Short mmCIF file of C-alpha atoms and ligand atoms in Angstrom, two decimals:
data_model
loop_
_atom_site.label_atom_id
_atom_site.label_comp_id
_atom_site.label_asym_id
_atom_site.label_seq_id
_atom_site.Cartn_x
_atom_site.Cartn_y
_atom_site.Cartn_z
CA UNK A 1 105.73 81.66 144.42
CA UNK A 2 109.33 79.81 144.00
CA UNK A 3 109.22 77.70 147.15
CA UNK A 4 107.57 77.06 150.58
CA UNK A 5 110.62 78.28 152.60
CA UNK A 6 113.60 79.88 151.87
CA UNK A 7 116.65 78.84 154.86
CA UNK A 8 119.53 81.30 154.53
CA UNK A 9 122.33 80.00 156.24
CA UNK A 10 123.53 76.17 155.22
CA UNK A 11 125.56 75.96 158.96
CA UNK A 12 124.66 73.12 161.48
CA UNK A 13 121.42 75.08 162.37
CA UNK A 14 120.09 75.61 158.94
CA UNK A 15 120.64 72.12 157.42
CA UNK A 16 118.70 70.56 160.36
CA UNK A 17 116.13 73.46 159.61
CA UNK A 18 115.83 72.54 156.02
CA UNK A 19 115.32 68.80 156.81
CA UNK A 20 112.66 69.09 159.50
CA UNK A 21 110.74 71.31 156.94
CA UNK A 22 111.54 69.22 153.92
CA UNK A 23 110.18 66.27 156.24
CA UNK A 24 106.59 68.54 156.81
CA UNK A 25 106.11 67.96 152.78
CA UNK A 26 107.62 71.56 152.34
CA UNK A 27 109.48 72.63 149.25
CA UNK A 28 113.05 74.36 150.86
CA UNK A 29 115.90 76.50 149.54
CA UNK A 30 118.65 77.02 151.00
CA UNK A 31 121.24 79.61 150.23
CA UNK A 32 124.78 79.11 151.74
CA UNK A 33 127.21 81.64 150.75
CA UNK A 34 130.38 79.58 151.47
CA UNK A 35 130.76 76.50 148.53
CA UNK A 36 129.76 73.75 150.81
CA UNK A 37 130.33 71.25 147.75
CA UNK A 38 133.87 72.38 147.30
CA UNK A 39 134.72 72.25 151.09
CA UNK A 40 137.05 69.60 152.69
CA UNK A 41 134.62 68.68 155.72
CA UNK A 42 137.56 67.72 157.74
CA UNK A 43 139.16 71.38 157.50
CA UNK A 44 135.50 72.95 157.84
CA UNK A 45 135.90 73.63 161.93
CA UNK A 46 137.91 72.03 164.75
CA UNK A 47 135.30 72.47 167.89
CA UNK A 48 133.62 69.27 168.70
CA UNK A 49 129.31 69.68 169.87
CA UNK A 50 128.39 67.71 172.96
CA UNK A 51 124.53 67.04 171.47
CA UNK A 52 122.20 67.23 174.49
CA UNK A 53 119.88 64.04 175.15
CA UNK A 54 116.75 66.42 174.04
CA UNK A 55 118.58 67.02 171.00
CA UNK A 56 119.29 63.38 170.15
CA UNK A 57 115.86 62.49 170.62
CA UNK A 58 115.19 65.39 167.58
CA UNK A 59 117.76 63.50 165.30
CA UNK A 60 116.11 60.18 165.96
CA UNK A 61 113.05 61.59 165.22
CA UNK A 62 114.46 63.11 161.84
CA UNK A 63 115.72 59.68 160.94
CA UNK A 64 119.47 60.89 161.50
CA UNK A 65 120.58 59.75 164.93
CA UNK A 66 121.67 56.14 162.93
CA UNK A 67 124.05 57.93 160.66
CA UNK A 68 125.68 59.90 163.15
CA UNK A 69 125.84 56.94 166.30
CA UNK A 70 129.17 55.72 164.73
CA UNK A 71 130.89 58.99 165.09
CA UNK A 72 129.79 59.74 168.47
CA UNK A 73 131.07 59.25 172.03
CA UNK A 74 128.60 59.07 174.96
CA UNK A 75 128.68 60.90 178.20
CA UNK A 76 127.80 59.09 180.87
CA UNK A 77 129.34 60.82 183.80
CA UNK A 78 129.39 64.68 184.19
CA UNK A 79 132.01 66.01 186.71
CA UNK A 80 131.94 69.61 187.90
CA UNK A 81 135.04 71.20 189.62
CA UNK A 82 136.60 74.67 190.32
CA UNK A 83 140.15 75.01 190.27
CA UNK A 84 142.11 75.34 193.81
CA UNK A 85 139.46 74.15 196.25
CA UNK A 86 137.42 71.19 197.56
CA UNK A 87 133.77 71.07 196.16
CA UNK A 88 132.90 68.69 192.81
CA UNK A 89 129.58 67.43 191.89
CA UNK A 90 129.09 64.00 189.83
CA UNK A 91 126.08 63.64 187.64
CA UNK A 92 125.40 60.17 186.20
CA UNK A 93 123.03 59.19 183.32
CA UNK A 94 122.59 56.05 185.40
CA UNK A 95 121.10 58.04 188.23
CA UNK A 96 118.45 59.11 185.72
CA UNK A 97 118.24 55.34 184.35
CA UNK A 98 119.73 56.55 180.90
CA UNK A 99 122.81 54.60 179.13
CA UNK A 100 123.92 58.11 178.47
CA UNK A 101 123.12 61.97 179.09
CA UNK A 102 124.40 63.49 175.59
CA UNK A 103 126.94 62.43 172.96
CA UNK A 104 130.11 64.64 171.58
CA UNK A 105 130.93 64.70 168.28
CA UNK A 106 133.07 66.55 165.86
CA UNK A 107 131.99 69.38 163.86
CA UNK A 108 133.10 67.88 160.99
CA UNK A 109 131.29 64.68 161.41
CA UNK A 110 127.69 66.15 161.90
CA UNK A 111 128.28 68.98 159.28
CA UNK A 112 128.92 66.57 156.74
CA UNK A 113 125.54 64.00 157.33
CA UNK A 114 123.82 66.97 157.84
CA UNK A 115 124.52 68.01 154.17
CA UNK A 116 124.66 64.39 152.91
CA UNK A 117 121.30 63.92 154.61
CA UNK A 118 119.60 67.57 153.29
CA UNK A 119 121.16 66.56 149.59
CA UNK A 120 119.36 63.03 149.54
CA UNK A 121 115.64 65.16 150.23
CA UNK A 122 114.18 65.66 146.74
CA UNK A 123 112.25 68.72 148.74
CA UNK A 124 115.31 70.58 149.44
CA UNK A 125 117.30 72.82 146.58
CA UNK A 126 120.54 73.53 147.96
CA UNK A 127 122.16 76.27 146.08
CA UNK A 128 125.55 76.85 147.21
CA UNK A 129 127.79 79.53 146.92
CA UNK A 130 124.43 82.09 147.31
CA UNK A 131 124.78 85.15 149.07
CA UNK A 132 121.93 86.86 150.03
CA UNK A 133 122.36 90.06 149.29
CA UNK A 134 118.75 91.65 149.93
CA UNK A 135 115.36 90.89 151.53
CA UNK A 136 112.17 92.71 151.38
CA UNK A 137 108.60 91.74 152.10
CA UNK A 138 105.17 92.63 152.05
CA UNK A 139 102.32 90.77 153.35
CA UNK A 140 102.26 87.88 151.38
CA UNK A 141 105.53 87.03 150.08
CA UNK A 142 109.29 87.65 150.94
CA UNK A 143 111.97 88.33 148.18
CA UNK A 144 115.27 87.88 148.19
CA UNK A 145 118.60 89.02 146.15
CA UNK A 146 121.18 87.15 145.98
CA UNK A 147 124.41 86.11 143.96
CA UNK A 148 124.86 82.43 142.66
CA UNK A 149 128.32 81.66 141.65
CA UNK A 150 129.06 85.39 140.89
CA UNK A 151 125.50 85.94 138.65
CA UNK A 152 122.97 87.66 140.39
CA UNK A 153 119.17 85.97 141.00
CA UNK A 154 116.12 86.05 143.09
CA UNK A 155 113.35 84.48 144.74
CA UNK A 156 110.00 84.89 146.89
CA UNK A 157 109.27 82.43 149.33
CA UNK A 158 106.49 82.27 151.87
CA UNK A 159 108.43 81.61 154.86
CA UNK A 160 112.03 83.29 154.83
CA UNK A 161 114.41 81.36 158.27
CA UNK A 162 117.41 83.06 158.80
CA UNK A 163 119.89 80.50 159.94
CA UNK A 164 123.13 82.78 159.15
CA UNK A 165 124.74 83.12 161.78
CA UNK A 166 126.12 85.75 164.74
CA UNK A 167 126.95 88.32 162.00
CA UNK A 168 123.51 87.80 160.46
CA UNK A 169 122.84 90.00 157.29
CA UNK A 170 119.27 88.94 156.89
CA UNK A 171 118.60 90.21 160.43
CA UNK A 172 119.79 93.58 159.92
CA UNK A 173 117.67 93.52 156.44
CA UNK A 174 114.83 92.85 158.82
CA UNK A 175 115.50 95.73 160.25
CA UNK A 176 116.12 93.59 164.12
CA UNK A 177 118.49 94.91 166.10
CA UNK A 178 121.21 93.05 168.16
CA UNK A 179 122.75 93.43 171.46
CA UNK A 180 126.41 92.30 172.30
CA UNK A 181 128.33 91.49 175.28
CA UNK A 182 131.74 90.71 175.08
CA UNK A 183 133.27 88.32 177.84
CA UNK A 184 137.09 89.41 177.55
CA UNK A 185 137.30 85.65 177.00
CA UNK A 186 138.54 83.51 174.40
CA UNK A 187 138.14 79.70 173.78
CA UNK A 188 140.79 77.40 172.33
CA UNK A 189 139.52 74.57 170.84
CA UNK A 190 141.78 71.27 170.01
CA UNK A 191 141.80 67.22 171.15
CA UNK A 192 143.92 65.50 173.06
CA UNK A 193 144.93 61.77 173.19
CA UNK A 194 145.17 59.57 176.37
CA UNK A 195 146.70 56.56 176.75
CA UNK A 196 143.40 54.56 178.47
CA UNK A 197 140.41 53.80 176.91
CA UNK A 198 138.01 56.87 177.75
CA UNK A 199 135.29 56.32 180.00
CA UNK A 200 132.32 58.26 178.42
CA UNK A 201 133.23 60.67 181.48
CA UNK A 202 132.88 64.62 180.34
CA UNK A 203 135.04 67.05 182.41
CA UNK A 204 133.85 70.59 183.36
CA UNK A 205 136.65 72.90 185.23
CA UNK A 206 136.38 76.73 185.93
CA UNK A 207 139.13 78.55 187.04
CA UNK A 208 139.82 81.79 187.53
CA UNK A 209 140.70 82.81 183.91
CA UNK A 210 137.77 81.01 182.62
CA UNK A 211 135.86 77.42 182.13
CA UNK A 212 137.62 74.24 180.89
CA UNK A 213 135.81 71.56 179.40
CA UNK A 214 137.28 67.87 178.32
CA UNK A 215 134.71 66.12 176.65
CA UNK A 216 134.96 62.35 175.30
CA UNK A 217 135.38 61.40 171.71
CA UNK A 218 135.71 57.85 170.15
CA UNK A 219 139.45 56.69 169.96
CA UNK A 220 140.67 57.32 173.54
CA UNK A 221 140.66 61.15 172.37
CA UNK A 222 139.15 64.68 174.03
CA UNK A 223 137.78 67.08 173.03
CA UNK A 224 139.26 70.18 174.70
CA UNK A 225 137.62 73.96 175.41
CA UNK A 226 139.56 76.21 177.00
CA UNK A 227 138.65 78.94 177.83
CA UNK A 228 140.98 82.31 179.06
CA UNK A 229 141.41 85.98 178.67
CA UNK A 230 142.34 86.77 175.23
CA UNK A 231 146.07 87.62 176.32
CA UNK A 232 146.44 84.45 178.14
CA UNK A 233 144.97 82.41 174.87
CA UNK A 234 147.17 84.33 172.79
CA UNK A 235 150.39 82.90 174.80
CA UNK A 236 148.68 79.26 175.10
CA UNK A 237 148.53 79.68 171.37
CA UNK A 238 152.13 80.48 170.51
CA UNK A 239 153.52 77.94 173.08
CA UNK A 240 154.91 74.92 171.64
CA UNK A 241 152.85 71.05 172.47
CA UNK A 242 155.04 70.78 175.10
CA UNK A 243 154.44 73.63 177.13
CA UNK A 244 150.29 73.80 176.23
CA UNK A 245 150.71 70.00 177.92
CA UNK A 246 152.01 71.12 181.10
CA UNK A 247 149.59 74.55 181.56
CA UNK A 248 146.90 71.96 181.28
CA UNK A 249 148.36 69.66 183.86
CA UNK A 250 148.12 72.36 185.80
CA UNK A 251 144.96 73.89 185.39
CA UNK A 252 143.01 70.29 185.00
CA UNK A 253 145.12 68.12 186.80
CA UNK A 254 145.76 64.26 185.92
CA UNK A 255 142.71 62.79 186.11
CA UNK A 256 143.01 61.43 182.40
CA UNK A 257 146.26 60.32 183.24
CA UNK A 258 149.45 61.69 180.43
CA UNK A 259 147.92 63.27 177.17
CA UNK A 260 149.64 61.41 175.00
CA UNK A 261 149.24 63.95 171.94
CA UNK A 262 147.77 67.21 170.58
CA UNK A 263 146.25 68.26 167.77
CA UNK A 264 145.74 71.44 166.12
CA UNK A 265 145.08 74.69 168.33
CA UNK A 266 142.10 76.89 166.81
CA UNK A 267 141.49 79.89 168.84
CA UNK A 268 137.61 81.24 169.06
CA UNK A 269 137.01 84.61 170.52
CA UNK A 270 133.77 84.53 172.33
CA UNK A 271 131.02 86.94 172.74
CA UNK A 272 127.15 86.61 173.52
CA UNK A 273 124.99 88.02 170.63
CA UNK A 274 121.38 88.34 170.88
CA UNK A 275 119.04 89.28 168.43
CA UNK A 276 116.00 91.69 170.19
CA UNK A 277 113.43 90.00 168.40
CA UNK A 278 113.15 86.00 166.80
CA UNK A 279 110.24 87.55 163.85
CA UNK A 280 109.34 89.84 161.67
CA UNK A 281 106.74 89.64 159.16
CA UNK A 282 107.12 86.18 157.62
CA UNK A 283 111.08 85.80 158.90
CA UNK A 284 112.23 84.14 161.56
CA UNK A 285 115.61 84.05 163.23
CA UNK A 286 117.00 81.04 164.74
CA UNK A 287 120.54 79.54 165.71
CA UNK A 288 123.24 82.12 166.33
CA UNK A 289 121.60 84.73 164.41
CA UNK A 290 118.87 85.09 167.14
CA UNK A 291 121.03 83.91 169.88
CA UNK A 292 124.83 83.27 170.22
CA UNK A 293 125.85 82.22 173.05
CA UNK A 294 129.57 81.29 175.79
CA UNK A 295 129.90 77.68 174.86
CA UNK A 296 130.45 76.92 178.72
CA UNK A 297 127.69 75.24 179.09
CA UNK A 298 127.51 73.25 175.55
CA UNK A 299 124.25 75.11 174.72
CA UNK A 300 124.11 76.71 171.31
CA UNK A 301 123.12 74.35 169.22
CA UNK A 302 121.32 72.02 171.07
CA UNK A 303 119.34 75.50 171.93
CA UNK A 304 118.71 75.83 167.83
CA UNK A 305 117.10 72.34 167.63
CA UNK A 306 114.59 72.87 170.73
CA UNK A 307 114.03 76.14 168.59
CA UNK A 308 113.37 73.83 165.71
CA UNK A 309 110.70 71.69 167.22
CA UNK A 310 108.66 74.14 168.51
CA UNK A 311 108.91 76.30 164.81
CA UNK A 312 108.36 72.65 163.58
CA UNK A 313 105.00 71.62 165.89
CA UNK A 314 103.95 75.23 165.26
CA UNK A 315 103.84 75.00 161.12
CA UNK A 316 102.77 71.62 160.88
CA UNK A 317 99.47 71.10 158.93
CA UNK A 318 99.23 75.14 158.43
CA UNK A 319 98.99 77.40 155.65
CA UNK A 320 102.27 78.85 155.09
CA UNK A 321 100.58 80.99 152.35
CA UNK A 322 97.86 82.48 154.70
CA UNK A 323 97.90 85.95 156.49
CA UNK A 324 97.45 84.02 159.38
CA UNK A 325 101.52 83.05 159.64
CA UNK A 326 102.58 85.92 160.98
CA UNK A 327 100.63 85.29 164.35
CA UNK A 328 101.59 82.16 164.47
CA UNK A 329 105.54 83.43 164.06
CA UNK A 330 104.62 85.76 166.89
CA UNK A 331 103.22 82.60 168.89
CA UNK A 332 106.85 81.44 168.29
CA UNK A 333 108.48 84.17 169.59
CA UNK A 334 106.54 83.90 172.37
CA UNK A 335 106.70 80.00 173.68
CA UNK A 336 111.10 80.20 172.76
CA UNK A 337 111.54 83.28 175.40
CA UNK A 338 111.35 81.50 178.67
CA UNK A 339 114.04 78.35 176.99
CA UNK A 340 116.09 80.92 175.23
CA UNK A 341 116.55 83.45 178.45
CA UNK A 342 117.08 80.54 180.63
CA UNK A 343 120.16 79.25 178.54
CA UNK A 344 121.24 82.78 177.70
CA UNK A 345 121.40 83.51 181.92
CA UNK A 346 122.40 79.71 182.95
CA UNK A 347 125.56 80.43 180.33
CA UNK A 348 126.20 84.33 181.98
CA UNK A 349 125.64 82.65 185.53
CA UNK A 350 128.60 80.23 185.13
CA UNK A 351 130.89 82.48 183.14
CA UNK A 352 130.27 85.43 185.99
CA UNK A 353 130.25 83.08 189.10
CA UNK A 354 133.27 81.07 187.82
CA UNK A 355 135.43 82.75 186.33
CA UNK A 356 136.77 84.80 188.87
CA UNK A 357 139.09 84.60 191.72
CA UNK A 358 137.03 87.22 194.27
CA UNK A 359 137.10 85.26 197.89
CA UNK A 360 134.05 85.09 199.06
CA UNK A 361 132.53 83.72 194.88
CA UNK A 362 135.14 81.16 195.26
CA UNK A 363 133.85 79.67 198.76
CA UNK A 364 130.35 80.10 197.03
CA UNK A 365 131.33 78.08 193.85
CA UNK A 366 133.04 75.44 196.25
CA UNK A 367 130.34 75.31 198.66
CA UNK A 368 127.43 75.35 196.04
CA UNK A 369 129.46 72.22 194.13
CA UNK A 370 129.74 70.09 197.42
CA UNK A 371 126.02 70.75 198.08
CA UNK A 372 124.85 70.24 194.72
CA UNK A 373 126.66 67.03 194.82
CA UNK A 374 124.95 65.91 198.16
CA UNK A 375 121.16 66.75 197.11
CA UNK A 376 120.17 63.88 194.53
CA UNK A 377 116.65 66.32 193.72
CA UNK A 378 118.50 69.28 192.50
CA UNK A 379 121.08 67.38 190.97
CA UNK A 380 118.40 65.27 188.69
CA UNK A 381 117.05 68.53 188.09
CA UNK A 382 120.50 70.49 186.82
CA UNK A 383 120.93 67.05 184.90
CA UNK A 384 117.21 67.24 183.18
CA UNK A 385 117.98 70.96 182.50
CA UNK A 386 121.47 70.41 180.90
CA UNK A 387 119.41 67.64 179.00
CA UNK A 388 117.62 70.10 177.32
CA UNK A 389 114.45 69.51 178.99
CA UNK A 390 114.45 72.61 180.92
CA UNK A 391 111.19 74.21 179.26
CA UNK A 392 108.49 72.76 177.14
CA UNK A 393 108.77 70.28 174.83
CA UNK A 394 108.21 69.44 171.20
CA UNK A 395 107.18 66.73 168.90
CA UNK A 396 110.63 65.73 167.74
CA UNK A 397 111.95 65.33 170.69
CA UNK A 398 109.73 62.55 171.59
CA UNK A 399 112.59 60.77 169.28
CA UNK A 400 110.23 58.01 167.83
CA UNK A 401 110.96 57.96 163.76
CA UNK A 402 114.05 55.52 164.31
C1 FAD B 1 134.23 76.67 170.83
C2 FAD B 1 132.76 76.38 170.69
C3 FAD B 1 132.24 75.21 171.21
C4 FAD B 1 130.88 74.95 171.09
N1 FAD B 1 130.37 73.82 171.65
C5 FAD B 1 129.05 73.59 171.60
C6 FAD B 1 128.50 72.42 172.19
O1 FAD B 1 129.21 71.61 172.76
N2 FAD B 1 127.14 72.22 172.10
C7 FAD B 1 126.32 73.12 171.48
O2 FAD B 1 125.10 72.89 171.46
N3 FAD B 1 126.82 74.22 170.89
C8 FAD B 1 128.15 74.48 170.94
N4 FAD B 1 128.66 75.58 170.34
C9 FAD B 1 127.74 76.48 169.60
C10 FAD B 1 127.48 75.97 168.18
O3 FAD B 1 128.70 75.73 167.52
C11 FAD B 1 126.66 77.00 167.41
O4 FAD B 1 125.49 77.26 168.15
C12 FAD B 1 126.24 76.53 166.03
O5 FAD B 1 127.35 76.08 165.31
C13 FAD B 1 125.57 77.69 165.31
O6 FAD B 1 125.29 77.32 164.00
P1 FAD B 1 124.53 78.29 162.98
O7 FAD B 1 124.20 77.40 161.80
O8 FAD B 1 123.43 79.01 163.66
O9 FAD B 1 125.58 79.41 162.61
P2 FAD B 1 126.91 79.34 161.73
O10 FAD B 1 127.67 78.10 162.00
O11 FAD B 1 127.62 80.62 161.94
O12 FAD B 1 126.40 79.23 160.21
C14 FAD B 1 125.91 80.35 159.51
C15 FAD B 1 126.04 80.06 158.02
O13 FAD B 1 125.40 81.12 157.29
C16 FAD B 1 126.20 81.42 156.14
N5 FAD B 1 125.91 82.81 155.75
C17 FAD B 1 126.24 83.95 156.42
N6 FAD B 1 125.78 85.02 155.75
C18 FAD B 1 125.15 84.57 154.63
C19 FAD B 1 124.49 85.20 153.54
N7 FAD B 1 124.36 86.54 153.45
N8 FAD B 1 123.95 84.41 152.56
C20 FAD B 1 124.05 83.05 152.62
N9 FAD B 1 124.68 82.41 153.64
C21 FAD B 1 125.22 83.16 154.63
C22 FAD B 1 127.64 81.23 156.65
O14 FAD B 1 128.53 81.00 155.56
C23 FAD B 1 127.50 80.02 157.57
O15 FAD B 1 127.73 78.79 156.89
C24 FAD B 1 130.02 75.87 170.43
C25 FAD B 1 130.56 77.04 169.90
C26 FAD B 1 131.91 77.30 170.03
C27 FAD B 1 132.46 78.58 169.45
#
């Protein structure tokens, strides 16, 4: 056999794969098609990932919470509003006697010590550009084709993870299906500067084209996520600063006082992707190839990590060679469904109760913010979910390595 486990897919999701297995003593490949070495971080993606608490407590207990502190800007306050009527709800990490309730930081930040972290394990081989091009399997082994810098190679591993992505190739090699829904809904993605120092507070507005979220980043900047119908993005994105400025004044308001500046506008389209299956055989799926989801509720990849720590609790100390790992995959499958439907319908719940303008929603949404704001139970309990402590819990995120 060539290696323990073979991660295809060298995103977010698949470097903190490869690490938590390198960390169980495994030896890991991963294959990323796109040159990673080659790649100017800083031009790699625009979005910025508001980490949940649950998934901070999985960095610190991978040793990589220290390395990625400095970048990061807490959230302390959550506030919750719809656009055009009375109704907000406040959550506070200080309610919950926390310093902070998640962090936000920028793609490019936890990309790059994610990579800098996986090339400093002597476990991991990363082998970058590699396509996969092929996968088979039979009951003790997986093999895969791929091409390495344009010359084609292969391997077997006992344990394939397919961490590539919405599109995934290796899930349709698998022979898994997918299901798609598309919102009509696209995101645009940029930062903002303000003129105060930020407060750690994270903003959360749905209107009736869709959710906007302002999330704090270090340097009195925000991150922005706007989200619209894909004609209405297209027209945000052609506008010039000026005029993006003042549809946002409108839609959010002034509660961070004047933007002082904007960055670059990078428009996502969104659509939910789910894979109908997480296993087959020795593969599993995990990140957006088994579930991509409306970033409206900052979900994604703190989902991936929880998904992580269980596939991590679950392997640990076990044969990855035995004919018994295919049950245990299955056992998988089975403890991620209730986490994994919960986020996928939490996500769907706000999109569909939100982002409308139909009377008697909008007096719901209103109401149901007001009221959530006055009940402290249900509001520790939103907060807890949103935490990423919704359902079950792993080792990792105890957080103690740090
Ligand atoms: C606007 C926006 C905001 C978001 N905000 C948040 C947030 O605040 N919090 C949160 O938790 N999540 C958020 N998300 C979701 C989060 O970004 C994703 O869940 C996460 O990036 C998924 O990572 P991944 O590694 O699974 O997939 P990807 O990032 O798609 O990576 C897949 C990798 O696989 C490689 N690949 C593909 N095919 C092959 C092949 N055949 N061979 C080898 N390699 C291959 C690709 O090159 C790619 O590098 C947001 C998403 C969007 C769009």
């Amino acid at each position: 056999m060539d290696v323990d486990v073979c991660i295809v897919g060298g995103g977010l999701v698949g470097l903190a794969a490869s690490i938590a297995f390198a960390r169980q003593g495994r030896q890991v490949k991963l294959l990323e098609a796109f040159d990673l070495k080659q790649a100017d971080p800083a031009e790699l993606d625009a979005r910025s990932i508001a980490l949940s608490y649950s998934t901070i407590q999985i960095f610190q207990s991978l040793g990589l919470w220290q390395g990625l502190r400095k970048y990061a800007a807490a959230i302390t306050d959550i506030h919750v509003s719809s656009a055009g009527h009375f109704g907000v709800t406040r959550l506070k990490a200080s309610d919950l006697q926390l310093d902070a309730m998640g962090y936000v930081i920028e793609y490019h930040h936890l990309i790059q010590n994610l990579l800098e972290a996986a090339e400093k394990e002597p476990n991991i081989e990363l082998m970058t550009p590699a396509k996969v091009i092929s996968v088979q399997q039979n009951n003790t082994f997986v093999t895969l084709q791929y091409d390495f810098a344009g010359n084609p190679d292969s391997l077997n591993a006992a344990l394939l993870v397919a961490a590539d992505g919405a599109g995934s190739s290796v899930r349709e090699h698998l022979g898994i299906t997918a299901e798609t829904m598309e919102y009509n809904q696209a995101a645009i993605v940029t930062n903002v500067k303000i003129k105060q120092p930020s407060t750690g507070c994270a903003f959360e507005r749905f209107t009736a084209d869709g959710p906007l979220a302002l999330l704090p980043l270090p340097n009195q900047r925000y991150a922005l996520v706007w989200t619209n119908t894909p004609l209405r993005t297209d027209a945000l994105m052609q506008s010039s600063d000026a005029v993006f400025m003042q549809q946002l004044y409108r839609k959010f308001g002034y509660r961070l006082g004047l933007f002082e500046q904007i960055g670059t506008r990078v428009r996502f389209d969104l659509k939910l992707t789910r894979a109908s299956r997480l296993t087959a055989g020795r593969a599993v799926l995990i990140g957006n190839a088994a579930n991509s989801l409306h970033p409206v509720a900052g979900q994604g990849f703190n989902l991936a990590l929880r998904d992580i720590g269980v596939l991590f609790d679950l392997m640990s100390g076990r044969d990855l060679y035995s004919d018994q790992l295919q049950a245990q995959l299955e056992l998988y499958q089975q403890k991620r469904a209730d986490d994994q439907n919960q986020a996928v319908t939490y996500g769907n719940g706000l999109v569909e109760l939100f982002s409308n303008n139909i009377p008697v929603l909008s007096h719901l949404r209103a109401g149901a913010l007001a009221a959530l704001d006055l009940c402290p139970l249900i509001k520790q309990e939103v907060s807890w979910q949103g935490m990423g402590y919704g359902s079950g819990c792993s080792s990792l995120m105890r957080g103690t390595s740090e």
